[in-house]
Amino acid sequence: MFDPNATVLLAAILVPLFAGVVLAFGSGYTGGMRRGVALGGFGYPLVAAFFLAFRFDPAQVGAYNFESKLATGLDSFGIYLHLGLNGISLPLFLLAGVVGFAAGLYAMFSNAERPHLYLALMLFMQSGLMGTFASVDIFFFYFFHEFALIPTFIMIAVWGGTGRRTAAMEMTIYLTLGAMLSLLGLVSLYVTSGAESFSLPELRDYLATHPLSETLQANIFGLLLFGFGILVSLFPFHSWAPKGYASAPTGTAMLHAGVLKKFGLYGLLQIGVPLLPVGMAHWFPWLAWLALGNIIIIGLVTIAQRDLKLMLGYSSVMHMGYAFLGIAAFSVVGAGGALLMMVAHGLSVALLFMLSTCIYHRSLTFDLGAMGGLAVKAPVLCAFFVAASMASIGLPGFGNFWGEFTIFMALAETEFTRWLVLPAALGIIISAIYGLRAVANIFFGKPKAEFAARWDSDEVKDLQGFEKTPAMILLAALVVIGIFPRLVSDRADAELGGLYPIKESLPQFETTAGTPAVSGKEQTH
Amino acid sequence: MNEGLADFLRGIAATNEWWYIMPEILLAVLALGLLVLELLSPAIRKHVPRVAMGGLGLILALLLMVDCSDCMGANGQSAFGGLLQSNEWSHLMRVFFVFSALMVSYLGGIFLAGRNLAQSEFYHLVILVAAAMMLLVQSNHFVMLFVALEMATVAFYVLVAYRRTSSLSLEAGIKYLILGALSSSILLFGIVLLYGAGGNPALPGASGDSLNFDALESFIALNPDNPVVLTGAMLVLAGICFKIGAVPFQIWVPDVYQGAPNPVTAYLAIASKAAGFMVLLSLLHGPFLALQDFLLPVLVFIAAASILFGNIAAVMQRNLKRLLGLSGIAHAGYLLIGVAASFTIEWVDNAVVFYLITYLLASFVVFLVLSLSGEGDDADLNIERYANFSREQPFLSGALTCGLGSLAGIPPMGGFVAKLLLFVAAFQAGLYGLLGVAVLGVVISVYYYFGWIRALYFNGSSVTALGEASNAPTLQNRFVLCALVVAIVVLGIFPAVVSLV
C-alpha cells in the first residue's frame, strides 16, 4: 500500500533536516545561496502542510491519514517510525509549518553572527517540530521533541541576549526533567499496558479492551501531567520560560514558544486524557488549581513586568493556563477549545516575539519605561503590535477569542467545572491591563529622554520588507482562524468525539459536585 | 609430570582447540612482533605505530569476516578442559576489544607524537590488554578469570604511569597499583572461599573442580544459604566493582583518570569497564544464579549509590578528565540497573551490551577531541579553557557536542536508545526506586554535560582560548571523528545494526 501523500509527509521532516545539514557542513556560501537553501528548508514543510491539509480526509475518524510505517530495528519493542496525521495533529502540523516559515524568513535576514550555523540549527528544530506532530508512534513523538530541543539550547547559549548563560542552563535542566518524567510516563504506559507496542492506535485499541487499574492510571497520568506540565510551563514549574524566552534569539523564541511548547499540551490531548481518563479524573483538581495559578498568579506577575520580553514570556506562560483549563474541562468542546487556543496562541506569541525584536532594533531597549511615541515613526509596526496584542488578549476576530470562548463554554457546561469560569475570565481583564499598557508605553506618549535623543537616527524607522512579510503571514493566519475557526475545529471535533469518553460515566464525577479540591483528596486515599 | 596432565595436553592437541583462540593468539603475536621490530633498526622503528594499527585493523577485519565463536561449536560449549566457554556475546566482545585497542592505539599515536617516551611498548601493552580482556569475557573458570584479569591489570599499571616525566601520571600509577592489587586480593580471597566451600565433601554437591563455573553453579544451587559461599560471592563482587568503578570502590577513579595519559584513560573507561560488566553478567547468570535473592538488593544499592555519587560529584568538577571519570561512575550505575534487571528480564543483557557499544563510541569521540585540543600536559584540561572553543574549532566542537549528547542520552544519539532500553527493562523488572534515581541522575548529568557544551559555544569570554592553541584537525582525524559520530547517530536511529535489540 503505497501512498504518495505519506512520502510528502516524510519529506516534510527530511527536507529541513537535509537543508540544515547542507548549511552546517558546507562552507563558502554567499548570502543568496544560504537564503535559497534555508527558504527551501522552511518553505517545503509549509507547502507540504497545506497540501496535506487539503488532501486530508475527515471521514477517517479514529484512523490516521497518510500513514507510513518504517522499521528502525526496534521492532521487538513495537517501535516503528510510524507517521500520519489525524484531526488533532493536523492543525498543529500546519501551525509548525506556518510559524516555522515565518521564523525562518525572519532569521534569514537577521544579522546574526555565523548565519549559516544559526539557520542550520533552526532547520534542525523545524525538522523535529514537523516530526513531533506527524508521529503516530509515541517513541518518535518524544524523540523528535528532544531532537528539536537541543538546537534550542545551543542557539540560546550562542546567539542569546543578556543572561543567556544561566537562562540556557536553567532551561536545559528544567526541560530535561520534564522530558524525563514524560518519558517515564510513556514507558510505564508501554510496559503496564502490555500492548507490546509504542504505536498510539494500537495502545488505544488494546487499552479499550484491557483497561488499566485506577491506581496505575492515576500514577501514569501524574507522571505525564507533571512531565508535560514542566514542558508547557505549568505553574509553578514555569520559571524557566520567561527567562529563557527573554534571552533567546528571536527565531528560537518564535519556534519554541510558538510551536515546540505545544508538545506537552498535544501529548495530554492526544495521549494522556484519551488513554487514561480515570487518571485524568483523579488529577483533575490539581490540574484545575494549577491552571488557575497560571492565569491569576502569573497574570499578576506579568502586570509587574517592566521588560517587554519578560512580559511577553510571562504572558505566554499565563495563556497556557487556558489551554490547561480546556483540557481540564474534560469534554470534546474543552479539548477542541484547547486545540484552537494552542494554534492561535502559537501564532500570536510568535508574532509578538518577532515584533518585540523589531521594537528593540528601533529603541535599543526592552525597558517599557524607556520608550514611547514610536507610533509616529513606525505606524505599521504599531498596527501589527496592536493587532497581535488584541489577539493575545482574546478579542473577537482573532483565533484566540474562539479558543478562550470555547474553553469557557466547556467549563460552564457542567456544574462540576462551572466555578472555574469566573476566575478564568478575570484573566482576560489582567491580560488587557498589561497588553494595553505595553502598547501605550511603547507607541504613544512622548519618547523618554534616551530614546528621544536617538529620535532622528536612521534606525528609528518603520517595518522593513523582511520584517513585514513574516508578520503578515502570522497575522493573516490569526485572522483566518478568527473568522473561520471551523477550519480547525471541524476536523478536530470529529476526531475528539471518538476519543473523549463521556465524563459523566466516570465514577469521580458522579458523586462529587461542589468542591472538587476536597473530592480530589478523598480520591487519593 | 603426571599422566593426567599429559592426557589433558594430548586431548587438546587432538581436538585442535587452539583455533578457538586464534584472534587472541594473533594479537599476542602482533604484540611480541612489535618488540622485535623495535630491535631491528631505527629506520623500522618509525613504522611501529603503523604496523600496530595495521595489524589491529587486519585482525578486526578478519574477526568481522569470520565468527570465531562458531569454531567452538554451539554456544555454551567449553574448550581447554572447561577453562573457556563461548557465549552469545563472545564474538561481539572480541570485536569490541579489538576495536577499542585500535582506537586507543590511534589516540596513542597522537599522544606519543613529539613526546620523548617509549613507543612500541605502548602499543605492545595495549594489544596485550585487548587479548587478556577477550580471554576474560570468555573465561568459564576462576583460574582463567584471575589470570586474564591480572594480565590486563598489570599491563594497566604500566600504562597508567606511562608518562613517567609527569608527577600526576606517576601518582596515578601508584594509586592504581595499590588499590588494584588490593582489589585483586579481595577477588582472590573470594575465589578461594568459594573454592573451599565448593570442595567441602561435607556439603551436598561438592565437586573436585569447584573453580569451574558450571560445577560451582550446581554447587551453589544446592547451598544458596551457606555463609562461606555468600561471603565469597560478595568478595568476588567487590573485586569486580573495583574494575567497573562502582561505589563504594570508586575512590581511585578521579585521580587515575586525571593522571593517566589520555589514551589510557579512554581504555580504562571503556574496555576495562566493559570487561568488568561482561564478567559480572556471566557470573550472575552462571555460578551466582542461585544467589539472586541475596545479591539483588546489593546490586540495587550499588547502582543507586553509583548513579548519585557519580553525578553529584561531577557537578562541581572543573577538570575534564576527572569529570569524565566521575560521570563514568554514573554510567556504571546505569549499567548496573541492567545487570540487576537481568535476573528477571531476559533481553536485558543485550541492552547492557548495546549501552556499552554506544558508550564506547561516544567516549572515543570525547577523548579524541580532548587529545586533539590539549597541548602539553593534558591532565590540567579545565572546562574554562574550552570557552569559545567553537569559534576556532567548529568541527571539533560539533563532534564533541554529539559525543556529549550521546553520553547524556539525548536523541537522536545512540545513548538515548541505550538508556531507554535500560529504563524499559527496569520497569519490567519492577525496580521503580532505582528508576527514579536513574532519572534524577540523568537530569543532574545534563548540568555538567551541557555546561561543557555551553562553554564550547559561549561567546565573549576573556579566558585564554584553547581553540587558538589547538591545530585544526587533519583530514585523517576529521575522517575518524566523522565515522564515530555517524556511527552514534546511526545507532540512535537504526539500532538494529548491531543485531542486539
GROMACS .gro file of C-alpha atoms in nm, chain A residues 202-434:
model
  233
  202GLU     CA    1  -0.255   0.004   1.891
  203LEU     CA    2  -0.214   0.119   2.251
  204ARG     CA    3  -0.556   0.276   2.236
  205ASP     CA    4  -0.725  -0.032   2.096
  206TYR     CA    5  -0.551  -0.251   2.346
  207LEU     CA    6  -0.640  -0.029   2.642
  208ALA     CA    7  -1.001  -0.014   2.527
  209THR     CA    8  -1.030  -0.385   2.588
  210HIS     CA    9  -0.779  -0.414   2.875
  211PRO     CA   10  -0.827  -0.103   3.086
  212LEU     CA   11  -0.565  -0.026   3.348
  213SER     CA   12  -0.647  -0.020   3.715
  214GLU     CA   13  -0.733   0.311   3.873
  215THR     CA   14  -0.407   0.334   4.069
  216LEU     CA   15  -0.198   0.268   3.762
  217GLN     CA   16  -0.389   0.521   3.556
  218ALA     CA   17  -0.352   0.780   3.829
  219ASN     CA   18   0.022   0.717   3.867
  220ILE     CA   19   0.096   0.724   3.497
  221PHE     CA   20  -0.119   1.027   3.436
  222GLY     CA   21   0.060   1.201   3.721
  223LEU     CA   22   0.394   1.140   3.551
  224LEU     CA   23   0.258   1.265   3.220
  225LEU     CA   24   0.084   1.564   3.374
  226PHE     CA   25   0.389   1.693   3.556
  227GLY     CA   26   0.634   1.589   3.284
  228PHE     CA   27   0.436   1.757   3.011
  229GLY     CA   28   0.338   2.032   3.254
  230ILE     CA   29   0.700   2.131   3.306
  231LEU     CA   30   0.748   2.141   2.930
  232VAL     CA   31   0.445   2.370   2.891
  233SER     CA   32   0.539   2.585   3.193
  234LEU     CA   33   0.253   2.478   3.416
  235PHE     CA   34   0.252   2.682   3.736
  236PRO     CA   35   0.471   2.651   3.949
  237PHE     CA   36   0.714   2.491   3.703
  238HIS     CA   37   0.723   2.794   3.479
  239SER     CA   38   1.029   2.982   3.594
  240TRP     CA   39   1.243   2.868   3.302
  241ALA     CA   40   1.012   3.011   3.040
  242PRO     CA   41   1.023   3.390   3.081
  243LYS     CA   42   1.398   3.398   3.137
  244GLY     CA   43   1.461   3.155   2.855
  245TYR     CA   44   1.248   3.346   2.609
  246ALA     CA   45   1.386   3.680   2.721
  247SER     CA   46   1.739   3.573   2.639
  248ALA     CA   47   1.663   3.354   2.337
  249PRO     CA   48   1.731   3.484   1.988
  250THR     CA   49   1.412   3.582   1.807
  251GLY     CA   50   1.381   3.286   1.574
  252THR     CA   51   1.434   3.041   1.858
  253ALA     CA   52   1.180   3.212   2.081
  254MET     CA   53   0.926   3.210   1.797
  255LEU     CA   54   0.974   2.842   1.727
  256HIS     CA   55   0.987   2.734   2.090
  257ALA     CA   56   0.713   2.946   2.239
  258GLY     CA   57   0.504   2.923   1.926
  259VAL     CA   58   0.529   2.557   1.843
  260LEU     CA   59   0.759   2.335   2.045
  261LYS     CA   60   0.599   2.424   2.377
  262LYS     CA   61   0.268   2.290   2.245
  263PHE     CA   62   0.423   1.944   2.255
  264GLY     CA   63   0.318   1.889   2.615
  265LEU     CA   64  -0.039   2.002   2.563
  266TYR     CA   65  -0.060   1.795   2.249
  267GLY     CA   66   0.068   1.497   2.444
  268LEU     CA   67  -0.204   1.542   2.705
  269LEU     CA   68  -0.473   1.592   2.441
  270GLN     CA   69  -0.371   1.308   2.216
  271ILE     CA   70  -0.225   1.055   2.459
  272GLY     CA   71  -0.282   1.140   2.823
  273VAL     CA   72  -0.653   1.208   2.853
  274PRO     CA   73  -0.792   0.965   2.594
  275LEU     CA   74  -0.583   0.674   2.715
  276LEU     CA   75  -0.604   0.744   3.088
  277PRO     CA   76  -0.944   0.900   3.155
  278VAL     CA   77  -0.960   0.772   3.511
  279GLY     CA   78  -0.614   0.911   3.579
  280MET     CA   79  -0.726   1.243   3.442
  281ALA     CA   80  -1.029   1.242   3.669
  282HIS     CA   81  -0.802   1.168   3.960
  283TRP     CA   82  -0.573   1.461   3.889
  284PHE     CA   83  -0.848   1.699   3.785
  285PRO     CA   84  -0.836   1.922   4.097
  286TRP     CA   85  -0.460   1.958   4.065
  287LEU     CA   86  -0.481   2.049   3.703
  288ALA     CA   87  -0.761   2.298   3.760
  289TRP     CA   88  -0.594   2.475   4.051
  290LEU     CA   89  -0.253   2.487   3.887
  291ALA     CA   90  -0.405   2.619   3.565
  292LEU     CA   91  -0.573   2.891   3.771
  293GLY     CA   92  -0.231   2.960   3.917
  294ASN     CA   93  -0.107   3.014   3.564
  295ILE     CA   94  -0.386   3.252   3.485
  296ILE     CA   95  -0.418   3.456   3.804
  297ILE     CA   96  -0.078   3.447   3.972
  298ILE     CA   97   0.131   3.462   3.658
  299GLY     CA   98  -0.113   3.716   3.520
  300LEU     CA   99  -0.041   3.943   3.815
  301VAL     CA  100   0.330   3.878   3.779
  302THR     CA  101   0.303   3.979   3.414
  303ILE     CA  102   0.148   4.310   3.511
  304ALA     CA  103   0.451   4.380   3.726
  305GLN     CA  104   0.699   4.333   3.443
  306ARG     CA  105   0.889   4.633   3.314
  307ASP     CA  106   1.083   4.449   3.046
  308LEU     CA  107   0.900   4.388   2.719
  309LYS     CA  108   1.046   4.043   2.651
  310LEU     CA  109   0.997   3.922   3.007
  311MET     CA  110   0.641   4.048   2.991
  312LEU     CA  111   0.580   3.851   2.672
  313GLY     CA  112   0.740   3.544   2.827
  314TYR     CA  113   0.517   3.564   3.134
  315SER     CA  114   0.208   3.634   2.925
  316SER     CA  115   0.276   3.322   2.721
  317VAL     CA  116   0.302   3.124   3.046
  318MET     CA  117  -0.024   3.278   3.158
  319HIS     CA  118  -0.210   3.186   2.840
  320MET     CA  119  -0.104   2.826   2.873
  321GLY     CA  120  -0.336   2.822   3.174
  322TYR     CA  121  -0.636   2.850   2.941
  323ALA     CA  122  -0.521   2.555   2.737
  324PHE     CA  123  -0.480   2.354   3.057
  325LEU     CA  124  -0.827   2.455   3.167
  326GLY     CA  125  -0.961   2.340   2.832
  327ILE     CA  126  -0.807   2.001   2.893
  328ALA     CA  127  -0.935   2.003   3.250
  329ALA     CA  128  -1.288   2.063   3.122
  330PHE     CA  129  -1.261   1.708   3.003
  331SER     CA  130  -1.501   1.721   2.718
  332VAL     CA  131  -1.490   1.733   2.341
  333VAL     CA  132  -1.567   2.103   2.348
  334GLY     CA  133  -1.298   2.176   2.604
  335ALA     CA  134  -1.034   1.977   2.420
  336GLY     CA  135  -1.129   2.144   2.093
  337GLY     CA  136  -1.103   2.481   2.261
  338ALA     CA  137  -0.762   2.394   2.398
  339LEU     CA  138  -0.652   2.293   2.049
  340LEU     CA  139  -0.779   2.619   1.899
  341MET     CA  140  -0.609   2.807   2.179
  342MET     CA  141  -0.282   2.629   2.115
  343VAL     CA  142  -0.286   2.713   1.745
  344ALA     CA  143  -0.393   3.073   1.793
  345HIS     CA  144  -0.155   3.132   2.082
  346GLY     CA  145   0.130   2.981   1.882
  347LEU     CA  146   0.070   3.229   1.602
  348SER     CA  147   0.018   3.533   1.824
  349VAL     CA  148   0.310   3.470   2.058
  350ALA     CA  149   0.546   3.412   1.765
  351LEU     CA  150   0.427   3.739   1.614
  352LEU     CA  151   0.471   3.925   1.943
  353PHE     CA  152   0.823   3.793   1.996
  354MET     CA  153   0.917   3.894   1.645
  355LEU     CA  154   0.769   4.241   1.682
  356SER     CA  155   0.940   4.290   2.016
  357THR     CA  156   1.274   4.238   1.845
  358CYS     CA  157   1.171   4.485   1.576
  359ILE     CA  158   1.094   4.733   1.852
  360TYR     CA  159   1.429   4.666   2.013
  361HIS     CA  160   1.611   4.741   1.690
  362ARG     CA  161   1.450   5.083   1.696
  363SER     CA  162   1.458   5.172   2.062
  364LEU     CA  163   1.768   4.971   2.165
  365THR     CA  164   1.596   4.878   2.489
  366PHE     CA  165   1.338   4.635   2.616
  367ASP     CA  166   1.257   4.859   2.910
  368LEU     CA  167   0.895   4.960   2.878
  369GLY     CA  168   0.963   5.272   3.081
  370ALA     CA  169   1.226   5.400   2.838
  371MET     CA  170   1.029   5.400   2.515
  372GLY     CA  171   0.731   5.595   2.390
  373GLY     CA  172   0.587   5.761   2.086
  374LEU     CA  173   0.704   5.502   1.840
  375ALA     CA  174   0.370   5.509   1.656
  376VAL     CA  175   0.468   5.837   1.499
  377LYS     CA  176   0.777   5.693   1.339
  378ALA     CA  177   0.654   5.339   1.280
  379PRO     CA  178   0.280   5.328   1.220
  380VAL     CA  179   0.283   4.987   1.050
  381LEU     CA  180   0.481   4.830   1.334
  382CYS     CA  181   0.233   4.988   1.573
  383ALA     CA  182  -0.061   4.844   1.383
  384PHE     CA  183   0.086   4.497   1.385
  385PHE     CA  184   0.172   4.513   1.752
  386VAL     CA  185  -0.170   4.640   1.848
  387ALA     CA  186  -0.335   4.367   1.643
  388ALA     CA  187  -0.114   4.100   1.796
  389SER     CA  188  -0.181   4.230   2.149
  390MET     CA  189  -0.553   4.233   2.083
  391ALA     CA  190  -0.533   3.879   1.956
  392SER     CA  191  -0.339   3.772   2.261
  393ILE     CA  192  -0.591   3.939   2.495
  394GLY     CA  193  -0.862   3.745   2.315
  395LEU     CA  194  -1.062   3.999   2.120
  396PRO     CA  195  -1.313   3.868   1.866
  397GLY     CA  196  -1.180   3.848   1.513
  398PHE     CA  197  -0.871   3.659   1.609
  399GLY     CA  198  -0.824   3.290   1.674
  400ASN     CA  199  -0.751   3.334   2.044
  401PHE     CA  200  -1.103   3.458   2.102
  402TRP     CA  201  -1.255   3.134   1.982
  403GLY     CA  202  -1.013   2.934   2.186
  404GLU     CA  203  -1.094   3.114   2.510
  405PHE     CA  204  -1.461   3.133   2.429
  406THR     CA  205  -1.489   2.762   2.363
  407ILE     CA  206  -1.297   2.682   2.677
  408PHE     CA  207  -1.531   2.895   2.887
  409MET     CA  208  -1.827   2.730   2.719
  410ALA     CA  209  -1.689   2.390   2.802
  411LEU     CA  210  -1.625   2.490   3.163
  412ALA     CA  211  -1.974   2.629   3.203
  413GLU     CA  212  -2.128   2.318   3.054
  414THR     CA  213  -2.109   2.112   3.369
  415GLU     CA  214  -2.178   2.210   3.721
  416PHE     CA  215  -1.858   2.049   3.820
  417THR     CA  216  -1.634   2.296   3.640
  418ARG     CA  217  -1.858   2.599   3.637
  419TRP     CA  218  -1.683   2.765   3.930
  420LEU     CA  219  -1.371   2.795   3.717
  421VAL     CA  220  -1.526   3.035   3.470
  422LEU     CA  221  -1.518   3.343   3.690
  423PRO     CA  222  -1.150   3.334   3.790
  424ALA     CA  223  -1.058   3.238   3.436
  425ALA     CA  224  -1.249   3.533   3.299
  426LEU     CA  225  -1.061   3.758   3.538
  427GLY     CA  226  -0.755   3.661   3.339
  428ILE     CA  227  -0.889   3.843   3.036
  429ILE     CA  228  -0.900   4.164   3.233
  430ILE     CA  229  -0.548   4.103   3.357
  431SER     CA  230  -0.417   4.044   3.008
  432ALA     CA  231  -0.598   4.353   2.884
  433ILE     CA  232  -0.421   4.556   3.152
  434TYR     CA  233  -0.069   4.455   3.064
   0.00000   0.00000   0.00000
